[in-house]
PDB file of C-alpha atoms in Angstrom:
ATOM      1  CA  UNK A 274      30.438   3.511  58.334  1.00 61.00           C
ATOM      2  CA  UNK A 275      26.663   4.199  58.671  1.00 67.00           C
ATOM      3  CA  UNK A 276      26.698   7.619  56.392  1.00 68.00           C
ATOM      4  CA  UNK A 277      28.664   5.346  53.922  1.00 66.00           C
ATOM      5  CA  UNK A 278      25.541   2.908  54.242  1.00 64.00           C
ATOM      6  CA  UNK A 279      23.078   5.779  54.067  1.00 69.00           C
ATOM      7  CA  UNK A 280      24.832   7.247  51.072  1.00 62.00           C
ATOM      8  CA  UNK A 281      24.540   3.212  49.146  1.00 58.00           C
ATOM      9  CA  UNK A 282      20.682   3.125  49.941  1.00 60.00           C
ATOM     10  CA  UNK A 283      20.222   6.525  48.856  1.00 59.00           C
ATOM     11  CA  UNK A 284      21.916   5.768  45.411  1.00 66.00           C
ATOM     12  CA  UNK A 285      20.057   2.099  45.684  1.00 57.00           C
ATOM     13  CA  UNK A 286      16.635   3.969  45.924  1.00 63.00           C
ATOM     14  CA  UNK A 287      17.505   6.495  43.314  1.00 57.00           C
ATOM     15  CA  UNK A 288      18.396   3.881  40.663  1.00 59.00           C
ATOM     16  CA  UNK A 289      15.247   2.113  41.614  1.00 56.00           C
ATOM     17  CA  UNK A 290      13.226   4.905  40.955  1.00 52.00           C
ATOM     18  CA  UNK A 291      14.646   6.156  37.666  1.00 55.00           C
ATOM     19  CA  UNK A 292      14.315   2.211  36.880  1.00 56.00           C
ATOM     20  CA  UNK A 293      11.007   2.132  37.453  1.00 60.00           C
ATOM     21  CA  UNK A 294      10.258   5.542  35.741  1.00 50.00           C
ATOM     22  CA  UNK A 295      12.059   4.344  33.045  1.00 50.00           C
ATOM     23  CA  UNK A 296       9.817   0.956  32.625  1.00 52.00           C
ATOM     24  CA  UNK A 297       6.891   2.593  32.676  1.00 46.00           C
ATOM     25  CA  UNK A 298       7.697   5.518  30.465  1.00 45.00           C
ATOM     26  CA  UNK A 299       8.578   2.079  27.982  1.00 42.00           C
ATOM     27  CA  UNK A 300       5.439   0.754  28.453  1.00 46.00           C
ATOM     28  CA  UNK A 301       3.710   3.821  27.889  1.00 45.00           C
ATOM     29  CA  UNK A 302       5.279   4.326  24.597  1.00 35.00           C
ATOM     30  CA  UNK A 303       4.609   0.914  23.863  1.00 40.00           C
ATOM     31  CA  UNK A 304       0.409   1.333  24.582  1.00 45.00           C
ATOM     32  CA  UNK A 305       0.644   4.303  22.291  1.00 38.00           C
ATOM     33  CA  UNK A 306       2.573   2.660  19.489  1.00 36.00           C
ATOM     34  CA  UNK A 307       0.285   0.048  19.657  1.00 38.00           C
ATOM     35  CA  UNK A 308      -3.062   1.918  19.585  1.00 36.00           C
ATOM     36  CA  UNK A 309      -1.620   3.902  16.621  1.00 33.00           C
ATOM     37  CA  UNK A 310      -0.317   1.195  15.016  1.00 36.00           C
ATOM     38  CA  UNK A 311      -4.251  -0.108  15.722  1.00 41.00           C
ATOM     39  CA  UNK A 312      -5.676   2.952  14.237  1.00 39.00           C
ATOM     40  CA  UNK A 313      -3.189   3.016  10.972  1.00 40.00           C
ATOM     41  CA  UNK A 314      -4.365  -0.449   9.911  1.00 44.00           C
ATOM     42  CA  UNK A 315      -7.774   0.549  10.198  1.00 46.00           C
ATOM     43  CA  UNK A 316      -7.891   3.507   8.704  1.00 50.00           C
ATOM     44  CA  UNK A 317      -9.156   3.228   4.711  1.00 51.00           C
ATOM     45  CA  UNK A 318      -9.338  -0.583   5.323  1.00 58.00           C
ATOM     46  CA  UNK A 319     -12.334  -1.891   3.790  1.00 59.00           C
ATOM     47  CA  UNK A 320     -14.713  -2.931   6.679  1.00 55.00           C
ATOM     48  CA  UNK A 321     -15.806  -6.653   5.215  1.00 51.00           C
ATOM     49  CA  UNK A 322     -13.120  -6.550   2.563  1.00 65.00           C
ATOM     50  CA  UNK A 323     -10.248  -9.807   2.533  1.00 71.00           C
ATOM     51  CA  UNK A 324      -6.850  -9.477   2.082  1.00 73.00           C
ATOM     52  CA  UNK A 325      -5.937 -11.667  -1.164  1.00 84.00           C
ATOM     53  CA  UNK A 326      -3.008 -13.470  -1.925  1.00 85.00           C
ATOM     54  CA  UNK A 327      -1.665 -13.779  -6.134  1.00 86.00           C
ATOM     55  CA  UNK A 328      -3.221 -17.206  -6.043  1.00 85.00           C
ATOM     56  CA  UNK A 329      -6.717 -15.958  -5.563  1.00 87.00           C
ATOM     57  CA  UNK A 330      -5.393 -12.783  -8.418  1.00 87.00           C
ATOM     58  CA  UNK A 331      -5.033 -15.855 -10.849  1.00 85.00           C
ATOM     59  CA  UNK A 332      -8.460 -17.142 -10.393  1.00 82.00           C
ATOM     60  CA  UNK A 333     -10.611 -14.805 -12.680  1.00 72.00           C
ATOM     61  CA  UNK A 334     -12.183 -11.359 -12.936  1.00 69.00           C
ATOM     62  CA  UNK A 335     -13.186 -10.177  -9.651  1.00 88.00           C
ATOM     63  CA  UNK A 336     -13.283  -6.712  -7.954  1.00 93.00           C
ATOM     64  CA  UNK A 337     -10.613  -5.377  -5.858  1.00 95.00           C
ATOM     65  CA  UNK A 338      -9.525  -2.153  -4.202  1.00 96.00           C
ATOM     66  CA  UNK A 339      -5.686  -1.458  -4.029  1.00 97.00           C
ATOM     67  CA  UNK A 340      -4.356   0.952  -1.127  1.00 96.00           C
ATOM     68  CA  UNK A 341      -0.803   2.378  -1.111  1.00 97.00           C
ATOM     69  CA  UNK A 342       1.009   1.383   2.393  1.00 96.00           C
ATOM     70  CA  UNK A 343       2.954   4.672   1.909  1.00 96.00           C
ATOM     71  CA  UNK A 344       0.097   7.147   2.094  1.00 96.00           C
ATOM     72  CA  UNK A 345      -3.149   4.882   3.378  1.00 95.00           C
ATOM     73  CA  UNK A 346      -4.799   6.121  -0.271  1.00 96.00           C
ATOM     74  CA  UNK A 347      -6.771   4.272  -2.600  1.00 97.00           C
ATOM     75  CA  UNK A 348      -6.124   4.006  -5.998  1.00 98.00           C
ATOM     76  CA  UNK A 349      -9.097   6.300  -7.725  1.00 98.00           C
ATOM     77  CA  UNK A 350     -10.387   5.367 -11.197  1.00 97.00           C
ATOM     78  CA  UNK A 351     -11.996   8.119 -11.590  1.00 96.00           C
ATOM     79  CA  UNK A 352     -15.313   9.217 -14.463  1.00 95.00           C
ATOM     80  CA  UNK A 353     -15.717   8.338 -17.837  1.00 94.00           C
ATOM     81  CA  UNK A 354     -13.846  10.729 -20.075  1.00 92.00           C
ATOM     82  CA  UNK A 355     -10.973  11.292 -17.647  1.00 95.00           C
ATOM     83  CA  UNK A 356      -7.374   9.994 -17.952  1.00 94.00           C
ATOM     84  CA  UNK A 357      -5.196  10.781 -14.584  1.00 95.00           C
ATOM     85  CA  UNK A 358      -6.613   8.112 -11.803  1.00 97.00           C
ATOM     86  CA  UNK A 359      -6.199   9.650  -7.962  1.00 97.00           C
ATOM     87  CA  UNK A 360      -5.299   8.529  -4.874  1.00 97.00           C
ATOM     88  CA  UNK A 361      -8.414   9.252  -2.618  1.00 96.00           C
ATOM     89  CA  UNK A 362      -8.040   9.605   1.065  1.00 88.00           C
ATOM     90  CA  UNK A 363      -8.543   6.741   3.533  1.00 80.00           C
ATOM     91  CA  UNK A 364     -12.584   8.163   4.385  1.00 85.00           C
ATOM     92  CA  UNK A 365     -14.183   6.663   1.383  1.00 90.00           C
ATOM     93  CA  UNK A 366     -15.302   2.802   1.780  1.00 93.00           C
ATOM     94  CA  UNK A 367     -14.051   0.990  -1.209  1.00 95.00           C
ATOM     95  CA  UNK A 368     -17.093  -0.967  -0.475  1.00 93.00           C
ATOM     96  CA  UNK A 369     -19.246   1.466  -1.506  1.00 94.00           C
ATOM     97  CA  UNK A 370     -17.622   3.708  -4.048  1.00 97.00           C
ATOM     98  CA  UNK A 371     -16.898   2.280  -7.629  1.00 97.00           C
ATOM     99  CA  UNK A 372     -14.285   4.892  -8.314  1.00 98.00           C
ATOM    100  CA  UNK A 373     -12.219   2.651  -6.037  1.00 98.00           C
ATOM    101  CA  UNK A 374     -12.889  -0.453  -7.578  1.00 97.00           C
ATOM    102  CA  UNK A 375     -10.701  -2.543  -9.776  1.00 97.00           C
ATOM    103  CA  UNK A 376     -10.955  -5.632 -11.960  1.00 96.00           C
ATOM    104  CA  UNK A 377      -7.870  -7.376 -11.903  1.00 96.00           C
ATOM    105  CA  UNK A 378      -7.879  -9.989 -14.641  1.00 95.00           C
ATOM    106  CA  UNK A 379      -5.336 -12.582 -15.356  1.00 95.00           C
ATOM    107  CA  UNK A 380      -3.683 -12.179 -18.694  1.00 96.00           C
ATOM    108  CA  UNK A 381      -3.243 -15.167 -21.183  1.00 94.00           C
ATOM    109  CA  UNK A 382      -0.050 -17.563 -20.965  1.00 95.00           C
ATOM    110  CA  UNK A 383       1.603 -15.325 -18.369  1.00 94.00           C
ATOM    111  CA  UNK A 384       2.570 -15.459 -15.364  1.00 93.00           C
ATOM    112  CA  UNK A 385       1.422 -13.706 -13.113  1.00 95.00           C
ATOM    113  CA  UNK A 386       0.574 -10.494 -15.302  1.00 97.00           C
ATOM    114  CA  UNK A 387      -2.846  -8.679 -15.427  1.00 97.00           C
ATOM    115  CA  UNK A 388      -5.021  -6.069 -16.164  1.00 97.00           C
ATOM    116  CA  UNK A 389      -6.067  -3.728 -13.740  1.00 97.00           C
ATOM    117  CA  UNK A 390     -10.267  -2.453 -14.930  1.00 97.00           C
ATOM    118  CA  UNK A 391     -12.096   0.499 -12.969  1.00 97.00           C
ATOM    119  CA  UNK A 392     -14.994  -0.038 -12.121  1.00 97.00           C
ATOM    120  CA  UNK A 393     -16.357   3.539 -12.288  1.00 97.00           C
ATOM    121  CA  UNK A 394     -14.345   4.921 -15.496  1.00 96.00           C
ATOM    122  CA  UNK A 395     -13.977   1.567 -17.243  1.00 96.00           C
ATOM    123  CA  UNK A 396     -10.543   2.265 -17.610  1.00 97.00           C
ATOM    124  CA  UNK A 397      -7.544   0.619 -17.927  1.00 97.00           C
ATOM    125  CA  UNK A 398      -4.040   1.100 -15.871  1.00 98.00           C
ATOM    126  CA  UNK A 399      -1.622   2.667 -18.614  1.00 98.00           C
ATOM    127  CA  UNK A 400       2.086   1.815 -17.795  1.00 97.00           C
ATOM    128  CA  UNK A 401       3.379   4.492 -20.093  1.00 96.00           C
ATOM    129  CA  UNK A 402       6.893   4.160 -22.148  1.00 96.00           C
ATOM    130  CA  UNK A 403      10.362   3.760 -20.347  1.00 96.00           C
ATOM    131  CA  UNK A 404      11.132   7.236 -18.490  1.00 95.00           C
ATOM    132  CA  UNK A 405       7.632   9.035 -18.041  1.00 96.00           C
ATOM    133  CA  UNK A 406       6.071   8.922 -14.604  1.00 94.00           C
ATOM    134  CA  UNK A 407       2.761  10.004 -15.140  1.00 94.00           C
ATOM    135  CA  UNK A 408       0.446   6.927 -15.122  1.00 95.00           C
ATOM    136  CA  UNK A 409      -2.629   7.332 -17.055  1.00 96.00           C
ATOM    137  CA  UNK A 410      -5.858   4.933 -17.212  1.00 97.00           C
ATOM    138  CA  UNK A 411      -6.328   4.287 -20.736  1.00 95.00           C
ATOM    139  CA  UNK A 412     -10.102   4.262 -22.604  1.00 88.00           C
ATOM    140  CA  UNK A 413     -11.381   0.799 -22.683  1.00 81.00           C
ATOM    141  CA  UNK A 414     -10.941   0.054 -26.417  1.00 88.00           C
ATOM    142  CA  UNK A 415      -7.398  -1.179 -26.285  1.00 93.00           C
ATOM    143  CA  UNK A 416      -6.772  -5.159 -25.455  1.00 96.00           C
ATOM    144  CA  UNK A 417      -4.980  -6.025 -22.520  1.00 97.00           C
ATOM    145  CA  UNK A 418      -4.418  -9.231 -23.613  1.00 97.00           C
ATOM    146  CA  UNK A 419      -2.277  -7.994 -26.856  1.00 96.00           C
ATOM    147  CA  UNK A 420      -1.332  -4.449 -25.346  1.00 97.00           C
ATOM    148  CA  UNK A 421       1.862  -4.667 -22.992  1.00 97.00           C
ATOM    149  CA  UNK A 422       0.977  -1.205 -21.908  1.00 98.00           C
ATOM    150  CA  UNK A 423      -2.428  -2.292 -20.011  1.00 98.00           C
ATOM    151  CA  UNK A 424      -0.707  -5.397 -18.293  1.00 98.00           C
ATOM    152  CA  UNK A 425       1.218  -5.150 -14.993  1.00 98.00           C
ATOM    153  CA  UNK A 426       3.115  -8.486 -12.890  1.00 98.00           C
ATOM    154  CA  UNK A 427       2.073  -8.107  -9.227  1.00 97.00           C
ATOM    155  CA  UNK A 428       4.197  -9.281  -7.309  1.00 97.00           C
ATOM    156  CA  UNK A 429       3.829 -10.684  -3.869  1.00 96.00           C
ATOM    157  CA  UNK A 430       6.158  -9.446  -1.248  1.00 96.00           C
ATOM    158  CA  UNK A 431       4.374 -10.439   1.949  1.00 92.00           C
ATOM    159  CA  UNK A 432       1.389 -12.020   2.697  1.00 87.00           C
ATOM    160  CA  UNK A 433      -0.755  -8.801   1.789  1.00 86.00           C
ATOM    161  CA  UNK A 434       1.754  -6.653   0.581  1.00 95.00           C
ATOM    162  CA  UNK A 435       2.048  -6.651  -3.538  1.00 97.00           C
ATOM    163  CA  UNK A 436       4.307  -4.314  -6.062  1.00 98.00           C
ATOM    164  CA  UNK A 437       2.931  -3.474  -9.712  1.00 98.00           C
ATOM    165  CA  UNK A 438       5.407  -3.514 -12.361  1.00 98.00           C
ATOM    166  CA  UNK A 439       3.931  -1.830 -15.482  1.00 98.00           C
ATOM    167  CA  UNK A 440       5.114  -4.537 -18.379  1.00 98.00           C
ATOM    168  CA  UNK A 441       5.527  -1.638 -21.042  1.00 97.00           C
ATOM    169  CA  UNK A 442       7.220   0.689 -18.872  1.00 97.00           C
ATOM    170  CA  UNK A 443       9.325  -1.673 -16.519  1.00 97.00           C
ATOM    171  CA  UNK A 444       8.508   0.553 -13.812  1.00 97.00           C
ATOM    172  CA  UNK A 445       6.893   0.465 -10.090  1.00 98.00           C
ATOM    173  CA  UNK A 446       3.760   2.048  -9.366  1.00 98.00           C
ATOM    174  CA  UNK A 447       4.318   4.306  -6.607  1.00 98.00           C
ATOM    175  CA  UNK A 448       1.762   5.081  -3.675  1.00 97.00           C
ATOM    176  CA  UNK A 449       3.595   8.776  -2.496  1.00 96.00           C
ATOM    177  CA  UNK A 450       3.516  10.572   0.187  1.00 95.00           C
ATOM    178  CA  UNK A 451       0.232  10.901   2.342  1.00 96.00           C
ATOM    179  CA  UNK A 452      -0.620  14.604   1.412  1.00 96.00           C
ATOM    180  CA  UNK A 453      -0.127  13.567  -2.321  1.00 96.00           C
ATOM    181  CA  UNK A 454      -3.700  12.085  -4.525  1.00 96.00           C
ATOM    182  CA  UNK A 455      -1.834  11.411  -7.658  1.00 96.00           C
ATOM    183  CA  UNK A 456       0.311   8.190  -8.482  1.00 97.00           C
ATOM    184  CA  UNK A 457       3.342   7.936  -9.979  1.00 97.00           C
ATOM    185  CA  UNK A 458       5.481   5.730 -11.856  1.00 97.00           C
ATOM    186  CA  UNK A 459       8.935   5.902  -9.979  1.00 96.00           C
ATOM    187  CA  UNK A 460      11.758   5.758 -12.251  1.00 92.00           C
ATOM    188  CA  UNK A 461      14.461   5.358  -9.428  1.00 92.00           C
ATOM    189  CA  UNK A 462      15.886   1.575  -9.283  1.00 91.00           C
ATOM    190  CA  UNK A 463      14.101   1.317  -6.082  1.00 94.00           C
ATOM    191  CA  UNK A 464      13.439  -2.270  -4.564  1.00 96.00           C
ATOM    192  CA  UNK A 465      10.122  -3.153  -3.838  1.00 97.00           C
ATOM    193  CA  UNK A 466      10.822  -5.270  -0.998  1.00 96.00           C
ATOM    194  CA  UNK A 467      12.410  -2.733   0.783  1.00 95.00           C
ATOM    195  CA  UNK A 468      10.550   0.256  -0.128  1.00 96.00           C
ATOM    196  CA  UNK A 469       7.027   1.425   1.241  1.00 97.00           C
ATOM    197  CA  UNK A 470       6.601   3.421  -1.493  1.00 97.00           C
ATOM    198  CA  UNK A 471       5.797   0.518  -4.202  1.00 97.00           C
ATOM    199  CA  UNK A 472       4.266  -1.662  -1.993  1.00 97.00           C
ATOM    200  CA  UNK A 473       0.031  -2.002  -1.784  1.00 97.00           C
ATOM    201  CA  UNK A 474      -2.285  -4.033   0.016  1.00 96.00           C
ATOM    202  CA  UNK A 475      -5.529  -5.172  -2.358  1.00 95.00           C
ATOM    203  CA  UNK A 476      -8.670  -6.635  -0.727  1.00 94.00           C
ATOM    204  CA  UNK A 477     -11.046  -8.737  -2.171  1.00 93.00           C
ATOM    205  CA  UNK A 478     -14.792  -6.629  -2.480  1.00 91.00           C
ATOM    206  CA  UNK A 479     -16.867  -9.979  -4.008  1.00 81.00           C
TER     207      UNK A 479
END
């Protein structure tokens, strides 16, 4: 009878342990999810930058930077005289750097629908035809307000979170991979909601 007991509290104190390693090990994993998860929304975030919502969108031309949640990169508009905006890395400070600076300007009776301006190329968001993925930023001599292929709906899927839909196009803009710089229109009948791909944060710079 007492080996019988010796054998339970052996098995008792066992369990315990691997319990206990278990717990921790949990908690561990938890510390580290949470310091990356810490580090992630930090990295390529402006430092003084807001997070908007499409209210403050609809309230007139101000300057915003617009970051892919799919590969932390911000959309680049590039030089004068060039036609392919980037995605630049996370290490430049939208803050500071005009190439990743946007006016976003409400377009006339619509609804939600805008224009998307570099600051640094003066530039406007292209949208392309039905089928091609290759955005383009379009020379600043076209009207957005009469040219469906310069005006994009954003719209809001979370309190930061925002999809473009090119107008002209009736396609996503899509943020890629991390290791990619150039954006795409995705063609796929991918929802927005659901998919990191099309989904971007913009903060407020003024």
């Amino acid at each position: 009878m007492a080996a019988i007991r010796t054998y339970l509290f052996v098995i008792w104190a066992v369990a315990l342990v691997i319990s206990e390693a278990r717990r921790l090990r949990h908690k561990e994993l938890n510390d580290e999810q949470e310091v990356v998860a810490a580090a992630n929304s930090a990295k390529g975030e402006p430092s003084l930058a807001l997070p908007v919502s499409l209210q403050q969108l609809t309230e007139g031309k101000k300057k915003y930077a617009i970051r892919s949640l799919s590969s932390g990169r911000y959309l680049d508009g590039r030089n004068p005289g060039m036609d392919d905006p980037l995605l630049s890395d996370g290490s430049r400070d939208p803050l500071s750097d005009a190439h990743l600076q946007w006016i976003i300007s409400p377009i006339s009776n619509t609804e939600n629908v805008f224009s998307i301006r570099s600051v640094s190329s003066g530039r406007l968001l292209d949208g392309r035809n039905p089928g091609m993925n290759d955005v383009k930023i379009s020379d600043g001599t076209r009207n957005p307000e009469t040219d469906m292929y310069l005006q994009w709906q954003i719209i809001q899927l979370t309190e930061n979170t925002f999809a473009l839909l090119s107008q002209s196009s009736g396609q996503y803009l899509d943020g890629r991979s991390p290791q990619l710089d150039t954006p795409i229109l995705n063609t796929e009948s991918w929802d927005p909601y659901s998919n990191v791909y099309l989904q971007f944060s913009i903060f407020a710079l003024d």
